[in-house]
PDB file of C-alpha atoms and ligand atoms in Angstrom:
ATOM      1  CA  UNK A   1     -14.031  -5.157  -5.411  1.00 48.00           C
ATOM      2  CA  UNK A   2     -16.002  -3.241  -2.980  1.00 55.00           C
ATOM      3  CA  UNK A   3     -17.585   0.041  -5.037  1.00 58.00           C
ATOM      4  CA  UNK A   4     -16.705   3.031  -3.488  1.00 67.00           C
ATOM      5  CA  UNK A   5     -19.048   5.269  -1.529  1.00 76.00           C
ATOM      6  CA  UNK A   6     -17.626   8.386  -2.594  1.00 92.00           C
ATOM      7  CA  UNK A   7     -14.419  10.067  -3.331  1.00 97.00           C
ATOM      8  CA  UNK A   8     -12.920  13.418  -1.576  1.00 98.00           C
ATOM      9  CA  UNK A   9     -10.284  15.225  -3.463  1.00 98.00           C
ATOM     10  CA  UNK A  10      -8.382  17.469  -1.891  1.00 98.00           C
ATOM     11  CA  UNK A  11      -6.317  20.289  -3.352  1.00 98.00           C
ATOM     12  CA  UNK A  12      -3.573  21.968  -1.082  1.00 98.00           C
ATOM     13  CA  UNK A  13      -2.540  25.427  -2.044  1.00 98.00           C
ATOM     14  CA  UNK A  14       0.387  24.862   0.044  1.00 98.00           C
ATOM     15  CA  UNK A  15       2.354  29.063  -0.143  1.00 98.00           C
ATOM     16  CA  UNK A  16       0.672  29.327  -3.935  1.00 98.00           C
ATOM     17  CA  UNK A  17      -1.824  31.216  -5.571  1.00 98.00           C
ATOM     18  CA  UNK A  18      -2.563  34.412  -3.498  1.00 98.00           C
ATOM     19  CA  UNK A  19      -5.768  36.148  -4.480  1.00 98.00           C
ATOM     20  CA  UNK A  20      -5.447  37.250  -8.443  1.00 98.00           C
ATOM     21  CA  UNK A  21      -3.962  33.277  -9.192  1.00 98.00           C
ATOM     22  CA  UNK A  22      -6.698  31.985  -6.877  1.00 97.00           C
ATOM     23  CA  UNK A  23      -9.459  34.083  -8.712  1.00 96.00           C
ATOM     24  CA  UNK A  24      -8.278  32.598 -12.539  1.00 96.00           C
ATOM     25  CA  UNK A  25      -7.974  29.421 -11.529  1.00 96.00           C
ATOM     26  CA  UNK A  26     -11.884  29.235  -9.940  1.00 95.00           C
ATOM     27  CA  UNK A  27     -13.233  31.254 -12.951  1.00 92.00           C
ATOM     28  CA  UNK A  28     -11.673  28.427 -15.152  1.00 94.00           C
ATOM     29  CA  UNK A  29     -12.597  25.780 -12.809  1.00 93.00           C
ATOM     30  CA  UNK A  30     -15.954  26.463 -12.553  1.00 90.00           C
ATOM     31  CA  UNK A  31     -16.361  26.911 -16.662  1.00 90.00           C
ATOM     32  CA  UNK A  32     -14.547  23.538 -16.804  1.00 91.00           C
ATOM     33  CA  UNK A  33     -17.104  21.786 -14.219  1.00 89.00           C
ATOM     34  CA  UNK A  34     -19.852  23.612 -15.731  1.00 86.00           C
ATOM     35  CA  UNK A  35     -19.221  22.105 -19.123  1.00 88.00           C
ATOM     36  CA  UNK A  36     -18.762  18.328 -17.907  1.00 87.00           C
ATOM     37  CA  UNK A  37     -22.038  16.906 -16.490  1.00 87.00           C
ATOM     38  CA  UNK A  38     -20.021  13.971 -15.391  1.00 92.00           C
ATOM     39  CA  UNK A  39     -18.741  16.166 -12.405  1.00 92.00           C
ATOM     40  CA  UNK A  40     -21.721  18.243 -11.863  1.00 89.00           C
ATOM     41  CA  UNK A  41     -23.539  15.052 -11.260  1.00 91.00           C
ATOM     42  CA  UNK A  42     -21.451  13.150  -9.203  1.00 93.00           C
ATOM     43  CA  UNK A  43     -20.964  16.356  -6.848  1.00 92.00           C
ATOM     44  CA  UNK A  44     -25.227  16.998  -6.783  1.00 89.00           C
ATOM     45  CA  UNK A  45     -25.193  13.189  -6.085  1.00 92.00           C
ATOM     46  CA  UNK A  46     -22.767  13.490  -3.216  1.00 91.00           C
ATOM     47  CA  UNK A  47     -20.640  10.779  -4.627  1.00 94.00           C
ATOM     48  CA  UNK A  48     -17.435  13.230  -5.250  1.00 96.00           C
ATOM     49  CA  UNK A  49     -16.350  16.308  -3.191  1.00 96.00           C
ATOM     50  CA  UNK A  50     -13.907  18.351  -4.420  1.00 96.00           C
ATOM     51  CA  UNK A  51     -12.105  20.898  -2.225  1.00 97.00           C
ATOM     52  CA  UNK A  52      -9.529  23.292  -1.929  1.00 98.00           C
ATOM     53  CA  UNK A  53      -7.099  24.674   0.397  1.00 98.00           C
ATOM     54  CA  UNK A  54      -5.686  28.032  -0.390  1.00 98.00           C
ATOM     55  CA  UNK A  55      -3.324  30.622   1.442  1.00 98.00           C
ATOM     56  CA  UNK A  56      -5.270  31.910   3.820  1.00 98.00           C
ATOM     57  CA  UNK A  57      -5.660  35.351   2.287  1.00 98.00           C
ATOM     58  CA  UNK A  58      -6.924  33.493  -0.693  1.00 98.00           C
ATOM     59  CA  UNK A  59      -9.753  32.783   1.221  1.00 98.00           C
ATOM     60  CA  UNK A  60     -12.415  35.746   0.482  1.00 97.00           C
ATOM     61  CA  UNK A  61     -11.702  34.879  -3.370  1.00 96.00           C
ATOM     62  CA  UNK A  62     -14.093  31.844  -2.142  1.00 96.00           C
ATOM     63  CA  UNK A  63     -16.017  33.462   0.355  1.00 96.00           C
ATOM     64  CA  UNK A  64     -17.269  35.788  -2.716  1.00 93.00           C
ATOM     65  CA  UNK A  65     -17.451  33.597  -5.258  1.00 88.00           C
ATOM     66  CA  UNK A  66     -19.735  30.994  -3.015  1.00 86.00           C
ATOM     67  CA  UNK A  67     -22.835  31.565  -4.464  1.00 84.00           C
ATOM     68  CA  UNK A  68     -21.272  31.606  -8.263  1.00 80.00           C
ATOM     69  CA  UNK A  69     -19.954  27.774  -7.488  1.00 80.00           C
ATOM     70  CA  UNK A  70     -21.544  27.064  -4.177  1.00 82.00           C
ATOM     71  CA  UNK A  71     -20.569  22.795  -5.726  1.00 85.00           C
ATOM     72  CA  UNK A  72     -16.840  24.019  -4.417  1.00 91.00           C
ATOM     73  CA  UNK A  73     -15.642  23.482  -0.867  1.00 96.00           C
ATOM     74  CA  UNK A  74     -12.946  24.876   0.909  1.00 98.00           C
ATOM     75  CA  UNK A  75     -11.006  25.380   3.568  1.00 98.00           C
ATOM     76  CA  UNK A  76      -7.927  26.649   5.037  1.00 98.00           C
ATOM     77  CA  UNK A  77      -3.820  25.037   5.865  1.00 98.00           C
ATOM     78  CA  UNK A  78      -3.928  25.319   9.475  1.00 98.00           C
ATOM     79  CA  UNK A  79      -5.777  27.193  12.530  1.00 98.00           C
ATOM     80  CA  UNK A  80      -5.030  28.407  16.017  1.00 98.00           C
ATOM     81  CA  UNK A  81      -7.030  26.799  18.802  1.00 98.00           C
ATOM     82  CA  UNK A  82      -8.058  30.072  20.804  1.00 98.00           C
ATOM     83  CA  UNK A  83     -11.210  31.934  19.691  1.00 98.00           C
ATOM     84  CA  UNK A  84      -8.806  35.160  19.609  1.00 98.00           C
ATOM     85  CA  UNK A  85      -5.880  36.547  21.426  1.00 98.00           C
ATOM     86  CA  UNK A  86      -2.536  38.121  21.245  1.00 98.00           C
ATOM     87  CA  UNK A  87      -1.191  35.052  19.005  1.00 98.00           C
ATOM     88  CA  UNK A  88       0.635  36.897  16.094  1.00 98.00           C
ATOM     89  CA  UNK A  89       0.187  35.536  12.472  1.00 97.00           C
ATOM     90  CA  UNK A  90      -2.456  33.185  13.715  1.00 98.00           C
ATOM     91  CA  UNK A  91      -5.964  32.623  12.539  1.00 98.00           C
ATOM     92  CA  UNK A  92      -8.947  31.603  14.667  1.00 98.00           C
ATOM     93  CA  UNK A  93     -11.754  29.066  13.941  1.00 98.00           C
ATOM     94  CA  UNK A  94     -14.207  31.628  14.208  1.00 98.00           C
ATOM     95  CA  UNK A  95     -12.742  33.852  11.478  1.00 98.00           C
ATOM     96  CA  UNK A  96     -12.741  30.612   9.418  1.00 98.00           C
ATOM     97  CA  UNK A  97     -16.627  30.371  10.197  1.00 98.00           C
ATOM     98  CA  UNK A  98     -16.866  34.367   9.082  1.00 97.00           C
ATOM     99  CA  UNK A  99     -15.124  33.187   5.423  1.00 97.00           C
ATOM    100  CA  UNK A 100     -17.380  30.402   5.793  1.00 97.00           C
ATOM    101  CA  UNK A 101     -14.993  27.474   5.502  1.00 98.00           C
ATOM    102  CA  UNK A 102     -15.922  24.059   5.497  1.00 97.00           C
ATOM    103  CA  UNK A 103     -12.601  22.234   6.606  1.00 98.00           C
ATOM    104  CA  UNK A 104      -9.340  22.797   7.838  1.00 98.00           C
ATOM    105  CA  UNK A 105      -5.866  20.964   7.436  1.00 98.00           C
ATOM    106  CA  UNK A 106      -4.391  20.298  10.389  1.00 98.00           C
ATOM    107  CA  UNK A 107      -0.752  18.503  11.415  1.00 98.00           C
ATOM    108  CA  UNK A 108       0.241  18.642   7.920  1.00 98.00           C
ATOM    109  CA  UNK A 109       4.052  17.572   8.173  1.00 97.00           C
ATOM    110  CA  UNK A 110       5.459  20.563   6.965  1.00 98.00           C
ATOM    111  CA  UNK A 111       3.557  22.583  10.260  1.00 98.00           C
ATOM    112  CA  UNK A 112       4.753  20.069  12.335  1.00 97.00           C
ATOM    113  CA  UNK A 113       8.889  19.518  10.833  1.00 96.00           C
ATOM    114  CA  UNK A 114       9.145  23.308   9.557  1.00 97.00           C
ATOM    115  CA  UNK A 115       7.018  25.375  12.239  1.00 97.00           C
ATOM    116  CA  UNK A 116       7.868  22.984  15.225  1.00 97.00           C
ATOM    117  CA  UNK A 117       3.773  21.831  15.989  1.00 97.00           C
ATOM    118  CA  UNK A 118       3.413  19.105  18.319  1.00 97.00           C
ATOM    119  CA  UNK A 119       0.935  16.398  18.876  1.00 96.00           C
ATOM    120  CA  UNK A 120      -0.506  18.321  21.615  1.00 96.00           C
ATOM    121  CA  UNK A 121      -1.331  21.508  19.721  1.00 97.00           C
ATOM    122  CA  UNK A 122      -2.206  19.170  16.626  1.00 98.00           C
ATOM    123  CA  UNK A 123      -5.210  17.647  19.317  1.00 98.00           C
ATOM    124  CA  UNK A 124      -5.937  20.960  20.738  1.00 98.00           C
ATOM    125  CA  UNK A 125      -6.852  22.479  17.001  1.00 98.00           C
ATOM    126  CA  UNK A 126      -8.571  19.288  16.071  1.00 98.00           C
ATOM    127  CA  UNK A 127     -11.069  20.105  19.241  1.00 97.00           C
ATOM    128  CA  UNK A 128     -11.223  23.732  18.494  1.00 98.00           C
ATOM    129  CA  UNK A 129     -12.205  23.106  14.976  1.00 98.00           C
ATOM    130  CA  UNK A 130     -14.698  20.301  15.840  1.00 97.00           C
ATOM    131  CA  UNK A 131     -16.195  22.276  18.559  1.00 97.00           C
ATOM    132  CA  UNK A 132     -16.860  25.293  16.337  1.00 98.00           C
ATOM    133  CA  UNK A 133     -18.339  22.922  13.782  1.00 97.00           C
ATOM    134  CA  UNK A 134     -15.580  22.838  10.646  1.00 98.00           C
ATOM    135  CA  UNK A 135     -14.345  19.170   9.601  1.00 98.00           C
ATOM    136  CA  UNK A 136     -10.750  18.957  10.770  1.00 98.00           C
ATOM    137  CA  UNK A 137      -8.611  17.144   8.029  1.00 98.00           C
ATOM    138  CA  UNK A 138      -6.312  15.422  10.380  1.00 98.00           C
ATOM    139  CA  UNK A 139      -2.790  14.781   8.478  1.00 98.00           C
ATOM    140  CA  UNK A 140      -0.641  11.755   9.825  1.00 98.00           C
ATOM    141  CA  UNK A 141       2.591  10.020   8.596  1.00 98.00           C
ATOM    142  CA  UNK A 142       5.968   8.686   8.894  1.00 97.00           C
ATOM    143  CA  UNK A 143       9.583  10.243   7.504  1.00 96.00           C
ATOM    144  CA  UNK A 144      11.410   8.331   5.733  1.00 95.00           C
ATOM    145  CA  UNK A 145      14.025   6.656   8.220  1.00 96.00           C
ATOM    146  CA  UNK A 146      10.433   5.914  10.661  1.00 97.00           C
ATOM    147  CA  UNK A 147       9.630   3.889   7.587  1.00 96.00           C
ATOM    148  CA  UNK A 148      12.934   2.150   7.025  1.00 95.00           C
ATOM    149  CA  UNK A 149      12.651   1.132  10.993  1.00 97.00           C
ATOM    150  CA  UNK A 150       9.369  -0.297  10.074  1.00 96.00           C
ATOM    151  CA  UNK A 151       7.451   2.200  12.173  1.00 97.00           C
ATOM    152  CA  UNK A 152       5.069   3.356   9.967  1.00 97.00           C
ATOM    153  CA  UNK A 153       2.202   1.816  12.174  1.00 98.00           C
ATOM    154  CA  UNK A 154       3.637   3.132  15.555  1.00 97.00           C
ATOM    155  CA  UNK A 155       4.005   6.801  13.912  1.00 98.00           C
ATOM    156  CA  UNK A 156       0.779   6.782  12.804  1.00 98.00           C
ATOM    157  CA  UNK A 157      -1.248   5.573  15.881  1.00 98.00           C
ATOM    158  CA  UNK A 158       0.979   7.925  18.523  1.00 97.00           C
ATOM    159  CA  UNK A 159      -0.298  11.094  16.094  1.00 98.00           C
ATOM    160  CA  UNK A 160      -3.832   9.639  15.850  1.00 97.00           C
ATOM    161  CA  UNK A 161      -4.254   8.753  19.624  1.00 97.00           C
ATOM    162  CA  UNK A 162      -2.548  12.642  20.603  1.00 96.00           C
ATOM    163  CA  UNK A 163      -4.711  14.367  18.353  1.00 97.00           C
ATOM    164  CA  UNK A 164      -7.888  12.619  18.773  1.00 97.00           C
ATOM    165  CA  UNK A 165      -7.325  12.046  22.867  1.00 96.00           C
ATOM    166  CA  UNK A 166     -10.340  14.448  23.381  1.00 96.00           C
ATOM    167  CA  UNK A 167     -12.592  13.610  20.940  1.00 96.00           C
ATOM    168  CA  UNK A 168     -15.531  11.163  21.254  1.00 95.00           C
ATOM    169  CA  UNK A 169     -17.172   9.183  18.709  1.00 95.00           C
ATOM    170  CA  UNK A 170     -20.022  11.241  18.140  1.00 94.00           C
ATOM    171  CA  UNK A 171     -17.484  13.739  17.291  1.00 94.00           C
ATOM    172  CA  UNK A 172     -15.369  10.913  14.560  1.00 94.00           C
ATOM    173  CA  UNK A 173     -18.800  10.187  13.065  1.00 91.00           C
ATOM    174  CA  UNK A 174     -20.169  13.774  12.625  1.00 90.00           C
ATOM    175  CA  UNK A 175     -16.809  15.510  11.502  1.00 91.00           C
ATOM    176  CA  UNK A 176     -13.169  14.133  10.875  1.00 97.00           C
ATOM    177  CA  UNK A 177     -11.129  13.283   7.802  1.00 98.00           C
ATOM    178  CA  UNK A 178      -7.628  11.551   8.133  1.00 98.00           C
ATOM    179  CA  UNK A 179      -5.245  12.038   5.840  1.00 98.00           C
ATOM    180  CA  UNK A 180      -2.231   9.500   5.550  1.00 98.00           C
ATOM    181  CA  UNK A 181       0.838  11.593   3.973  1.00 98.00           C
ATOM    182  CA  UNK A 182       4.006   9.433   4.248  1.00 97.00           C
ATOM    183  CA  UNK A 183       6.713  12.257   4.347  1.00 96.00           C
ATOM    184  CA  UNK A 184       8.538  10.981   1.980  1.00 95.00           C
ATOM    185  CA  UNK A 185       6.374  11.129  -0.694  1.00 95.00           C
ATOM    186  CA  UNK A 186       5.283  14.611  -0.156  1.00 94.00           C
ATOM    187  CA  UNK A 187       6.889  16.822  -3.191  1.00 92.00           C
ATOM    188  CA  UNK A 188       9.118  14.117  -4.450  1.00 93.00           C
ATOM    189  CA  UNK A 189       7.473  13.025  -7.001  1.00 92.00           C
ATOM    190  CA  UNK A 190       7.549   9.566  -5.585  1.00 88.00           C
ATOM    191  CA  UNK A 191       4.299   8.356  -4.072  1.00 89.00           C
ATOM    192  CA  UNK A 192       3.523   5.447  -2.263  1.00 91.00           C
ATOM    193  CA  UNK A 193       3.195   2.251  -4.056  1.00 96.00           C
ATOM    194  CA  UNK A 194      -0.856   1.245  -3.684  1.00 97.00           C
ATOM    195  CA  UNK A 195      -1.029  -1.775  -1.843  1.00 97.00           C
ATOM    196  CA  UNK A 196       1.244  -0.081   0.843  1.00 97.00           C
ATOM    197  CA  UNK A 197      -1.305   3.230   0.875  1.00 98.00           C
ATOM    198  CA  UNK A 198      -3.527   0.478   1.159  1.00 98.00           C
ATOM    199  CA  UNK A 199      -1.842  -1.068   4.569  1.00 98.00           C
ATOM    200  CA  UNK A 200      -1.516   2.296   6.009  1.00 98.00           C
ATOM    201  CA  UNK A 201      -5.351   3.252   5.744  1.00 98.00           C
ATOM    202  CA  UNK A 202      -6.354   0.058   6.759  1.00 98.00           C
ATOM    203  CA  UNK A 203      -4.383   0.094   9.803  1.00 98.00           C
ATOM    204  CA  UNK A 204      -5.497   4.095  10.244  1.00 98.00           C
ATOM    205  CA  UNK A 205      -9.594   2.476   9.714  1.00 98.00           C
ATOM    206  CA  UNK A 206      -8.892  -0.313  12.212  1.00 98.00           C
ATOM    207  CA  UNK A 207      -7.362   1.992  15.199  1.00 97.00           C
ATOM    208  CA  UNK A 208     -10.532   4.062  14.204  1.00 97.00           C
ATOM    209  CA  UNK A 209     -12.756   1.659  14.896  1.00 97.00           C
ATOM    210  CA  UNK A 210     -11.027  -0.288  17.856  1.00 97.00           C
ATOM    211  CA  UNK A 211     -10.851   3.484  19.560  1.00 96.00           C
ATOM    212  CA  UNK A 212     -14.203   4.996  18.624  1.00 97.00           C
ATOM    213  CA  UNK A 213     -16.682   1.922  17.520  1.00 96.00           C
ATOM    214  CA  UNK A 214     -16.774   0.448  14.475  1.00 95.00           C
ATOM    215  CA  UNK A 215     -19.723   2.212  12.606  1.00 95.00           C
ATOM    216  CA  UNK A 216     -17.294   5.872  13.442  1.00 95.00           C
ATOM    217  CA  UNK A 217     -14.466   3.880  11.621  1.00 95.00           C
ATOM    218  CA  UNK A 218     -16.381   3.051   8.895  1.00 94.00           C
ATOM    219  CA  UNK A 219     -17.719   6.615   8.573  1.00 94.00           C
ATOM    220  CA  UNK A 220     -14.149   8.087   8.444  1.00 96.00           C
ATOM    221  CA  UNK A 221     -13.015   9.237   4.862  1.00 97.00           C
ATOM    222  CA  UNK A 222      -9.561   8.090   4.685  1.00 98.00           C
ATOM    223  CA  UNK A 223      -7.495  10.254   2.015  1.00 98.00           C
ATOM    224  CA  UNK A 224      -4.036   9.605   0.740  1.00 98.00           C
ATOM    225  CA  UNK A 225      -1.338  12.335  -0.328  1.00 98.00           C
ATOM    226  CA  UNK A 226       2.184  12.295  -1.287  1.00 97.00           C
ATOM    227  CA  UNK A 227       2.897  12.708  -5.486  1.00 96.00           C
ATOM    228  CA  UNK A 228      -0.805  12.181  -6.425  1.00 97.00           C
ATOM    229  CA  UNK A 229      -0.870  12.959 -10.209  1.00 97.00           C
ATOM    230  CA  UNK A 230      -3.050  12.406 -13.142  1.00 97.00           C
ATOM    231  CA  UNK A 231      -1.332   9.407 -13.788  1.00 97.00           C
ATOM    232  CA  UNK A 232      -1.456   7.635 -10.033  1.00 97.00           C
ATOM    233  CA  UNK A 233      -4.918   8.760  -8.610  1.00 98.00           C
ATOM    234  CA  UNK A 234      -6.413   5.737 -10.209  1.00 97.00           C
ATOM    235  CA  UNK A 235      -5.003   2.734  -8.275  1.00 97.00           C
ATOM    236  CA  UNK A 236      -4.655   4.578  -5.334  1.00 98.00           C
ATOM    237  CA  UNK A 237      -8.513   5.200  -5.187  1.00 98.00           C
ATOM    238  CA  UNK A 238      -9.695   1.862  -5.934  1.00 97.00           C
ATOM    239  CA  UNK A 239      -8.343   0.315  -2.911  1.00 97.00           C
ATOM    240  CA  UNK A 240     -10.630  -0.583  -0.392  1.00 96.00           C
ATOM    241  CA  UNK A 241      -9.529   1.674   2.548  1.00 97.00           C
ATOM    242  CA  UNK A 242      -8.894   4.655   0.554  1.00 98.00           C
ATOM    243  CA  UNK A 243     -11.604   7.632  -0.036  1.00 98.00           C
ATOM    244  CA  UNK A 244      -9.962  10.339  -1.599  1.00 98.00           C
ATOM    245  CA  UNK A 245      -6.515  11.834  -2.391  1.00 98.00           C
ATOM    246  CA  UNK A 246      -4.801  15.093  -0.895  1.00 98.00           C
ATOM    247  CA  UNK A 247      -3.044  16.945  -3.537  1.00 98.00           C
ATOM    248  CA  UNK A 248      -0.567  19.463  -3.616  1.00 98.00           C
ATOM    249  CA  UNK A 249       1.583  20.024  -6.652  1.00 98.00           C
ATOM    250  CA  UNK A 250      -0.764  18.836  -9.264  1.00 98.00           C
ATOM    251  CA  UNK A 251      -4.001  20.949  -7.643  1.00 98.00           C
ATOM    252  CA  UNK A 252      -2.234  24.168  -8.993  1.00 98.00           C
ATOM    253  CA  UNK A 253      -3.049  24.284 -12.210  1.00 97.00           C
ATOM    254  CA  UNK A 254      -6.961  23.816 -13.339  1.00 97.00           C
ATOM    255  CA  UNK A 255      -5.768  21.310 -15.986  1.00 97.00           C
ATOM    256  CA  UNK A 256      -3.931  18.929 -13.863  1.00 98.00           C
ATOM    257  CA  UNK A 257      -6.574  19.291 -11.341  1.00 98.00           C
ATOM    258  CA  UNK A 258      -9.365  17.960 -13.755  1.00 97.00           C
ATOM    259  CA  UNK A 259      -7.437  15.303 -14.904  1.00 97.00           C
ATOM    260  CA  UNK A 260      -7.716  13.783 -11.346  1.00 98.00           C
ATOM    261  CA  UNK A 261     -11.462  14.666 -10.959  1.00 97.00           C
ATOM    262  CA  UNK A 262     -11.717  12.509 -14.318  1.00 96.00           C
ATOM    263  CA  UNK A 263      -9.275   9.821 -12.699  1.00 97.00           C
ATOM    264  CA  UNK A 264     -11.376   9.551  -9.544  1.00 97.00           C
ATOM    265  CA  UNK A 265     -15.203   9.721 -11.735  1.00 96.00           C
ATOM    266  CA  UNK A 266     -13.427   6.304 -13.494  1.00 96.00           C
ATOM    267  CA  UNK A 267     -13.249   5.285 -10.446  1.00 96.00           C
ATOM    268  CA  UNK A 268     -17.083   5.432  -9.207  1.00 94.00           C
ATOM    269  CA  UNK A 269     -18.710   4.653 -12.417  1.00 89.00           C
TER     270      UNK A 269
HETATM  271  P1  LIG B   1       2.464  16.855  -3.331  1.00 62.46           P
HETATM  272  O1  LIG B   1       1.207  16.345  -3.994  1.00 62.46           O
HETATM  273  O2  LIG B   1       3.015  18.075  -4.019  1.00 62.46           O
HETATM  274  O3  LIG B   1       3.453  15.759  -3.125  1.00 62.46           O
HETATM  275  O4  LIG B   1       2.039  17.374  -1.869  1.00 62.46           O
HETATM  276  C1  LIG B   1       1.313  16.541  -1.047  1.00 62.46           C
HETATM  277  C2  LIG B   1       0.844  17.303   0.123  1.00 62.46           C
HETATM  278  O5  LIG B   1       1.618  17.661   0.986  1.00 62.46           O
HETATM  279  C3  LIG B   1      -0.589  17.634   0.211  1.00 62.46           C
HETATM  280  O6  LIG B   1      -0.924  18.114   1.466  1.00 62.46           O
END
């Protein structure tokens, strides 16, 4: 079994926590990591990131706790690709830079099945956040009826092609993170079985490197989300093409949270 080069856990805040739940759950998160030199090392070592997504108004909870747990990074659910502009209830990558974000989700399925976004806009925020130098966390994946037509492989290269059309691989080497969320599995409590994760990411590395070169492909973190729990995390992250987990549910609570930090430091001793 290859060892893994490092793990990238992802937690996303999803419409939870607003500022008073985001500011317990650090102060307990950062006692917690504090206390375990397990996790401080791996994260000093750059073997483990661990990162967090919250509401965006969440976000200066982080902002002003930074230098108190400057190990943490975080980032925000989704971003408009204009610098500013008459674009109600949007945010801009350059007030992400001003809360001094590190990443941002982008194409997450519920943006693109519950707020109608497209491929196209999903490539034009995926430039926008490249260009203003914050790591877009590109989200791809098939619904369940794409999967029972055996499309999986189709869905996931039309959303990778669209939203990386503009990007070169300079770009894919220096900043991107994929994330494969099968639909299906998203909230359900029913995630996808490993070996299939595994087909997906290994199909999502290969169009990676067949598209951008294969030392950009090899330099993508790959993450998988869709029902990651305590109990799951391991198997998923010891397959080969799989280098980290996006979380929803179970990155709510500090206790569940840990429990997959300690999953995924199992996995790189
Ligand atoms: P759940 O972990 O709650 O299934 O959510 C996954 C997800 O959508 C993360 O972005």
């Amino acid at each position: 079994m290859k060892k893994k080069r490092g793990v990238f856990l992802a937690g996303n805040w999803k419409m939870y926590n607003g500022p008073g739940a985001a500011r317990s759950f650090l102060s307990k998160l950062v006692e917690r990591v504090k206390s375990s030199q397990t996790i401080e090392k791996a994260i000093m070592e750059h073997r483990l990131v661990v990162a967090l997504f919250p509401p965006a108004l969440s976000l200066h909870v982080f902002r002003e706790g930074k230098e108190m747990f400057p190990f943490l990074k975080y980032g925000t659910q989704n971003v408009h690709w204009e610098k500013e502009g008459a674009y109600t209830g949007e945010i801009s990558v350059p007030m992400l830079q001003e809360m001094a974000c590190d990443y941002a989700i982008i194409g997450h399925s519920e943006r693109r099945q519950l707020f109608g976004e497209t491929d196209i806009a999903v490539g034009k925020k995926v430039c926008a956040c490249i260009a203003g130098g914050i790591t877009p966390v590109l989200c791809v994946g098939e619904t369940l009826e794409e999967r029972e037509r055996n499309s999986t492989f189709e869905v996931v290269e039309r959303q990778l092609t669209e939203a990386l059309k503009d990007v070169s691989p300079k770009d894919v080497l220096a900043s991107l993170i994929v994330a494969y969320e099968p639909v299906w599995a998203i909230g359900t409590g029913k995630n996808a079985r490993d070996e299939d994760a595994q087909d997906v990411c290994r199909h999502i590395r290969e169009l990676l490197s067949r598209r951008f070169g294969e030392e950009a492909g090899e330099a993508v973190s790959i993450l998988y989300g869709g029902s990651v729990k305590p109990g799951n995390v391991e198997g998923l992250l010891r397959q080969a093409d799989i280098d980290g987990a996006l979380i929803g549910g179970a990155s709510l609570q500090v206790d569940s949270y840990l429990e997959i930090i300690e999953g995924a430091l199992k996995v790189l001793a």
